[in-house]
mmCIF file of C-alpha atoms in Angstrom:
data_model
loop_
_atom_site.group_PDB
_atom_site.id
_atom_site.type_symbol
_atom_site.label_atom_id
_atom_site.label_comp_id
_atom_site.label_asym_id
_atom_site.label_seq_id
_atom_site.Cartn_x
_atom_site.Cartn_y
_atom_site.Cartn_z
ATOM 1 C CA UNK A 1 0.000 0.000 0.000
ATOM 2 C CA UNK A 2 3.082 2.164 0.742
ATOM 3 C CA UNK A 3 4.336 1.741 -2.460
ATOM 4 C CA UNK A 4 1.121 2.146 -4.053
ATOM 5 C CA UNK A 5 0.467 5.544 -2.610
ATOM 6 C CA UNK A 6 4.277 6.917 -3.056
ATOM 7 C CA UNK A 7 3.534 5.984 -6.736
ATOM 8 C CA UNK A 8 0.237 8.001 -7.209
ATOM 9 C CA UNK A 9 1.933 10.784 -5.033
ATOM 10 C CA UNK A 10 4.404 11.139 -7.635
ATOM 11 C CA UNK A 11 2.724 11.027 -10.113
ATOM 12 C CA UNK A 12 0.496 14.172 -8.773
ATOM 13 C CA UNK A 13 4.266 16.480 -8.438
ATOM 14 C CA UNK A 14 5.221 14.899 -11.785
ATOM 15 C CA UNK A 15 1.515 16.619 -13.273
ATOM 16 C CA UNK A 16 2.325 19.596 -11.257
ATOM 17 C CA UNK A 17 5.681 20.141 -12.368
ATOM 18 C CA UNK A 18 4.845 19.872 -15.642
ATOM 19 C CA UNK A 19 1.629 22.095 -15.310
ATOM 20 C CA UNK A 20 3.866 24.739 -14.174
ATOM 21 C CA UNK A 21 6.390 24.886 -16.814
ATOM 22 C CA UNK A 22 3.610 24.619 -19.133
ATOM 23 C CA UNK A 23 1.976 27.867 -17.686
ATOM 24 C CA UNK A 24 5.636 29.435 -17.299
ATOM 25 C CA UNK A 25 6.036 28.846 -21.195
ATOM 26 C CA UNK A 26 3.205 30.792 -22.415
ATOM 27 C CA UNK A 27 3.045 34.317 -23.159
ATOM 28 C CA UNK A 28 0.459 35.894 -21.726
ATOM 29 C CA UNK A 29 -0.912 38.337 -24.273
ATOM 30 C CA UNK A 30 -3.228 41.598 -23.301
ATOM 31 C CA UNK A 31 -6.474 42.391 -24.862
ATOM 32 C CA UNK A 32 -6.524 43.050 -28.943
ATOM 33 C CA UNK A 33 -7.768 46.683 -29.191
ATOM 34 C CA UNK A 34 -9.013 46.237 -32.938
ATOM 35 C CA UNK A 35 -9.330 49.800 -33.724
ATOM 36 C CA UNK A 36 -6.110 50.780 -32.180
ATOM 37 C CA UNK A 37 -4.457 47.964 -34.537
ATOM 38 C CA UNK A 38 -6.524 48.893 -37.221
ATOM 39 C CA UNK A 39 -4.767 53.135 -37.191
ATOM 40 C CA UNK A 40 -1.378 51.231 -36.823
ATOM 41 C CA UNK A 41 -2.204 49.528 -39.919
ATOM 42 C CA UNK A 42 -2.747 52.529 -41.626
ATOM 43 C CA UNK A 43 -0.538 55.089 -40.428
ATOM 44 C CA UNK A 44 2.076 53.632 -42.987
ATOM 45 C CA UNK A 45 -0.484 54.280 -45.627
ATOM 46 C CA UNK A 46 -1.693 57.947 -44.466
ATOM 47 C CA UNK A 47 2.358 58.729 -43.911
ATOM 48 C CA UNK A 48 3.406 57.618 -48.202
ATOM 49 C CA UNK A 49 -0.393 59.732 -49.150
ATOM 50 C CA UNK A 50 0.928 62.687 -47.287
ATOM 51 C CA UNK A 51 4.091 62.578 -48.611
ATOM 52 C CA UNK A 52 2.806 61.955 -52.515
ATOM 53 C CA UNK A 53 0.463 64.703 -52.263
ATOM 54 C CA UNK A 54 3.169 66.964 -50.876
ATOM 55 C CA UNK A 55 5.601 66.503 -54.229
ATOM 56 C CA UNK A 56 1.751 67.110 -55.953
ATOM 57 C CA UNK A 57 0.814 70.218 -54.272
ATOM 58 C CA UNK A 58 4.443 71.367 -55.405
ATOM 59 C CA UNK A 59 3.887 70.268 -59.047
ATOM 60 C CA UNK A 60 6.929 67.878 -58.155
ATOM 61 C CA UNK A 61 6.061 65.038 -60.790
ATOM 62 C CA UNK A 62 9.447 63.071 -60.923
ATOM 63 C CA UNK A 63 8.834 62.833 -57.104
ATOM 64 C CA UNK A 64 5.452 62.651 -57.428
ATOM 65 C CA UNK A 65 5.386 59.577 -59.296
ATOM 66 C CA UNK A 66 7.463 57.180 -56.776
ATOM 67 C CA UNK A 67 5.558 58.775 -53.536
ATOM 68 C CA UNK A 68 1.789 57.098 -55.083
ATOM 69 C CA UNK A 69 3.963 54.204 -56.196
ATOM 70 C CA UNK A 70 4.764 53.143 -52.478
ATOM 71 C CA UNK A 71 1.203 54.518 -51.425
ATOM 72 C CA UNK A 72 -0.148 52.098 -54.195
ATOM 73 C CA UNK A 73 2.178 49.353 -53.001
ATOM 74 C CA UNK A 74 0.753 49.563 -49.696
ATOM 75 C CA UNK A 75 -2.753 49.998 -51.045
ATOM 76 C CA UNK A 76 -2.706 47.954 -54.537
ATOM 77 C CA UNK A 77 -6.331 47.691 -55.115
ATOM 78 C CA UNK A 78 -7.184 51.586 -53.856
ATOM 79 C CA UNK A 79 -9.005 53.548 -56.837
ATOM 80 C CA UNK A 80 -8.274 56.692 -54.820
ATOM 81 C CA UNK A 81 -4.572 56.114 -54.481
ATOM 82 C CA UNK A 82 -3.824 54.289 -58.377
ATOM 83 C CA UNK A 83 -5.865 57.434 -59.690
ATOM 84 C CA UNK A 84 -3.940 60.023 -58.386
ATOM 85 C CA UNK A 85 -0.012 57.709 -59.197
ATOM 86 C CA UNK A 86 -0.864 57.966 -62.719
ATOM 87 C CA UNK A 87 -2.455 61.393 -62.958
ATOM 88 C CA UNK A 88 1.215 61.972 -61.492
ATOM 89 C CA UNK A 89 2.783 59.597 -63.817
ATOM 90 C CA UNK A 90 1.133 60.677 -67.144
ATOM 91 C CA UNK A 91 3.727 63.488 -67.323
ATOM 92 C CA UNK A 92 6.424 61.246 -68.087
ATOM 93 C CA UNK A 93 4.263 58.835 -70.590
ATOM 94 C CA UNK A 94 7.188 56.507 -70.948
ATOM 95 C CA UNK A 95 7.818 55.790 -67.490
ATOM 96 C CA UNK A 96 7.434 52.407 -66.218
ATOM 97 C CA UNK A 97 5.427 54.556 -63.432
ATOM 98 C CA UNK A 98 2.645 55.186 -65.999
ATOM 99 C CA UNK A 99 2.464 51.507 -67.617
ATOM 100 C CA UNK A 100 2.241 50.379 -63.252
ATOM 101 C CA UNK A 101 -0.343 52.625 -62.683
ATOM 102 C CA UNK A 102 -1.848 52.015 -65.844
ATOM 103 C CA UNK A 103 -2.058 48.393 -65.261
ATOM 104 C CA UNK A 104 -3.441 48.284 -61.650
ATOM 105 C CA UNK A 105 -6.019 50.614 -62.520
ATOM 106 C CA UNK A 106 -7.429 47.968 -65.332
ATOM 107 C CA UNK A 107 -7.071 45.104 -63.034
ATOM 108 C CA UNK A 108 -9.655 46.322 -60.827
ATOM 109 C CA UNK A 109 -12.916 44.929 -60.407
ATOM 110 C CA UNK A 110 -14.591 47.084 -61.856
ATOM 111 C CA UNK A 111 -17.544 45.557 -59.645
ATOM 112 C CA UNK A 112 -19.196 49.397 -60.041
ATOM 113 C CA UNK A 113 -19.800 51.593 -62.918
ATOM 114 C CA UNK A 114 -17.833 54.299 -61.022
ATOM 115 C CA UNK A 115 -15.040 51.741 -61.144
ATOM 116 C CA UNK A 116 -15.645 50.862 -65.411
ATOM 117 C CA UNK A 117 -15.163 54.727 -65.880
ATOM 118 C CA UNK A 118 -12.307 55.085 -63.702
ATOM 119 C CA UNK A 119 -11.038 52.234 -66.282
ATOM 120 C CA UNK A 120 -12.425 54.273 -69.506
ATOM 121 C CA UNK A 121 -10.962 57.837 -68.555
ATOM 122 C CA UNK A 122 -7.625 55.906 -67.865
ATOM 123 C CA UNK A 123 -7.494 54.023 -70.650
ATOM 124 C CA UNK A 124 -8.322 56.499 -73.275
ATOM 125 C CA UNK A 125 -5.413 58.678 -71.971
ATOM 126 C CA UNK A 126 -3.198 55.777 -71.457
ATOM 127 C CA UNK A 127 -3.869 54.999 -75.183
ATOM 128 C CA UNK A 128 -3.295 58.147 -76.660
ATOM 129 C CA UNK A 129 0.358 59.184 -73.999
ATOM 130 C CA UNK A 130 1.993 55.660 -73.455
ATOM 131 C CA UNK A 131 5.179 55.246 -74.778
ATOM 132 C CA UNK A 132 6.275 53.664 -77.440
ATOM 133 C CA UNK A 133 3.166 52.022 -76.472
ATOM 134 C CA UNK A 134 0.763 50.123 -74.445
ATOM 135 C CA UNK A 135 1.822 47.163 -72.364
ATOM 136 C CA UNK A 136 -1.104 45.302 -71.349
ATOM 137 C CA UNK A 137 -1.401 41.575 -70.598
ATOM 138 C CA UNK A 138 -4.281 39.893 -72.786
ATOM 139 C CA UNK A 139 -6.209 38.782 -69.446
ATOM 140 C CA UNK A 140 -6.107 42.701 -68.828
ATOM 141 C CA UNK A 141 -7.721 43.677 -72.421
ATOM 142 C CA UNK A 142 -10.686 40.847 -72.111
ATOM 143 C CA UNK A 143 -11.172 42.463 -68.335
ATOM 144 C CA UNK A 144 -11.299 46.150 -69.990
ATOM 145 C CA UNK A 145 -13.906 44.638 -72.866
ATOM 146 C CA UNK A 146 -16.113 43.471 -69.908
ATOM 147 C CA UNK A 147 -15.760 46.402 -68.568
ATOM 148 C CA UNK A 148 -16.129 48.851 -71.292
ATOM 149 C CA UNK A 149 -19.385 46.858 -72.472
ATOM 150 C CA UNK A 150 -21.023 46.899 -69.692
ATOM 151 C CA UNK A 151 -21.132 50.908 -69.508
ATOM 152 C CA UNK A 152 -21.559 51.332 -73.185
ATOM 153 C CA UNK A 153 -18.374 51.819 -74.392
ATOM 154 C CA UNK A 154 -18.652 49.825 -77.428
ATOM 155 C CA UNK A 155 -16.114 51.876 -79.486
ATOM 156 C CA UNK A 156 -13.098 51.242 -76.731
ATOM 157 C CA UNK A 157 -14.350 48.128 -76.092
ATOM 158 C CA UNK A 158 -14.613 46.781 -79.982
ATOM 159 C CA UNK A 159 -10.859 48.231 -80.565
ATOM 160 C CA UNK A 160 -9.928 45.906 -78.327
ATOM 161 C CA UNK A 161 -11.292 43.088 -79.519
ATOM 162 C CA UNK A 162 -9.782 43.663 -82.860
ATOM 163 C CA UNK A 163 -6.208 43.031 -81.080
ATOM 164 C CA UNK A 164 -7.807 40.253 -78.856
ATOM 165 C CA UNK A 165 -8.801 38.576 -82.907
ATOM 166 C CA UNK A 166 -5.193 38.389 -83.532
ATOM 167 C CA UNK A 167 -4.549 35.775 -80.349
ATOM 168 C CA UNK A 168 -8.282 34.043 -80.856
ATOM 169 C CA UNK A 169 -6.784 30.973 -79.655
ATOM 170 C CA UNK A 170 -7.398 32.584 -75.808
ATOM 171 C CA UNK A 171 -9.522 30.611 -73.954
ATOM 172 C CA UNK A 172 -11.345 33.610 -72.895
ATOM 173 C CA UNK A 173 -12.253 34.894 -76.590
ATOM 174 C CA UNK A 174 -15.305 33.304 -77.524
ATOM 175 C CA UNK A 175 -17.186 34.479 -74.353
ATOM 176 C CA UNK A 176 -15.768 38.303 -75.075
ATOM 177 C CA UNK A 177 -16.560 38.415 -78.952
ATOM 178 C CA UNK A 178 -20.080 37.379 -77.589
ATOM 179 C CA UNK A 179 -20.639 39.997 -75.222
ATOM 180 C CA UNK A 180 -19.381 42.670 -77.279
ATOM 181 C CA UNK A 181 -21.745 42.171 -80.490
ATOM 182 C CA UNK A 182 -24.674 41.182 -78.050
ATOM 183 C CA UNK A 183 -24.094 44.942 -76.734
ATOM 184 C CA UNK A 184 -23.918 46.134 -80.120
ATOM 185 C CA UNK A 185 -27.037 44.304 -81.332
ATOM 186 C CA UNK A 186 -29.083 45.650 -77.953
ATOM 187 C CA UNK A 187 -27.443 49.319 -78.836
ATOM 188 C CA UNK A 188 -28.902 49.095 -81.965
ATOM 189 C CA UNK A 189 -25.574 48.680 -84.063
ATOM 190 C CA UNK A 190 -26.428 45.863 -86.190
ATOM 191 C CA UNK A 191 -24.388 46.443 -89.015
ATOM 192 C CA UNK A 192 -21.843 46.863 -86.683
ATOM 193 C CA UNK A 193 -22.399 43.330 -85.073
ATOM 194 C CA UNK A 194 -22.623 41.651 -88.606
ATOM 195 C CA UNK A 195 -19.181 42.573 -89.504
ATOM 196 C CA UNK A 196 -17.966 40.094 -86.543
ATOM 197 C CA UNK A 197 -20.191 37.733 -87.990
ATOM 198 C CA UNK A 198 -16.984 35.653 -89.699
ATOM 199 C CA UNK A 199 -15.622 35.386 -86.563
ATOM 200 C CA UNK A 200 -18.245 34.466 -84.459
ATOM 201 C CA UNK A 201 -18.915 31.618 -86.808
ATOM 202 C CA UNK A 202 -15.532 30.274 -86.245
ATOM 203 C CA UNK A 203 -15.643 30.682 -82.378
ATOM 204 C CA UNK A 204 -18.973 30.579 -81.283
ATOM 205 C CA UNK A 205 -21.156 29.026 -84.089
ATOM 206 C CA UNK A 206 -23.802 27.799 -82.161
ATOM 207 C CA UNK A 207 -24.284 30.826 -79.850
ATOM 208 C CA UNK A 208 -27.995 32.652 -80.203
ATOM 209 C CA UNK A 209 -26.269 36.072 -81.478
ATOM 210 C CA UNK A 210 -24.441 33.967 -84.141
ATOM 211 C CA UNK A 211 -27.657 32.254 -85.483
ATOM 212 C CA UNK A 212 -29.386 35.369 -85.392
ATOM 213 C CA UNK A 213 -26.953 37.124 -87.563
ATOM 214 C CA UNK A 214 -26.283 34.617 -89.550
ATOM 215 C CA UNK A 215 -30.454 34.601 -90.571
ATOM 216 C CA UNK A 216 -30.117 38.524 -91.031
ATOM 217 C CA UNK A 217 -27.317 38.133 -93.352
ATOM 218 C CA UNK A 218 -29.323 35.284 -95.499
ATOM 219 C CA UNK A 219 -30.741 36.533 -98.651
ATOM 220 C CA UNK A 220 -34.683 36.840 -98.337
ATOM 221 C CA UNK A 221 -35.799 34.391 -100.591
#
């Protein structure tokens, strides 16, 4: 019996030991005051906008540029802060400041029409300043298409698909070619539409807009 209860008696220090280096081992961590984490967070981000709008205010371009670039780096998805780098870059159209800012800007979203004219304003001046010329990724151009359609942009969006025609092996071509001449059939641009007709016949033969063409284009008879 003895040696019974030494052995359970041991066993309890053994537990306690161990319980107490356990609780000596952790850290004991005080309360998480969200909001206070939440303006550390963003002090970083305030600081690089306050600095960028300085070189602004100044008409300082060339430093400018870089200040929104680290704002945007911290921010990458920001309207607000993309906007206002390339406003900054557009000075200096051959920067690789103006193709980044170019590029984030038409990788939004563009869940809002706000954000699909944010896209358009951008992209119109991005085609006419860039130097020696746009650099866009063809993911990015069927994005802008979706975008551009859906606010009635059909020019924009139909000069892009003629450079998207040249790579119609992209997975993601069909679906675009359909969406633009559906927009220009509902917009009332039906000869428009019918000179995609070729195409869509290739890609998308049995789609409803193709068919429907294709009947237009038939002689009466």
């Amino acid at each position: 019996k003895q040696v019974a209860y030494m052995a359970h008696f041991g066993g309890l220090l053994t537990g306690a030991v161990l319980m107490w280096v356990y609780m000596r081992l952790q850290t004991v961590q005080a309360p998480v005051n969200e909001e206070e984490q939440a303006r550390t967070a963003a002090k970083p981000l305030a600081d690089a906008m306050a600095r960028a709008q300085r070189h602004t205010d100044a008409l300082d371009f060339g430093r400018a540029a870089p200040a929104w670039r680290e704002a945007a780096r911290l921010a990458p998805k920001n309207p607000a802060v993309l906007k206002a780098w390339f406003e900054s870059a557009r000075h200096h159209p051959g920067s690789e400041d103006f193709h980044g800012a170019a590029r984030l800007i038409f990788k939004l979203p563009a869940s809002t029409d706000a954000d699909s004219q944010l896209q358009l304003a951008r992209y119109r001046t991005y085609r006419q300043r860039a130097k020696p010329g746009m650099r866009m990724s063809t993911d990015t151009m069927h994005g802008l298409v979706r975008s551009f359609v859906r606010i009635g942009a059909l020019p924009e969006a139909e000069t892009l698909c003629q450079s998207l025609c040249k790579a119609s092996d992209h997975p993601h071509w069909p679906a675009t070619l359909v969406l633009l001449v559906n927009g220009m059939t509902q917009a009332g641009q039906v000869q428009q539409a019918k000179a995609w007709l070729p195409a869509l016949q290739q890609v998308a033969p049995q789609d409803s807009v193709t068919l429907w063409l294709t009947q237009l284009a038939e002689p009466a008879g």
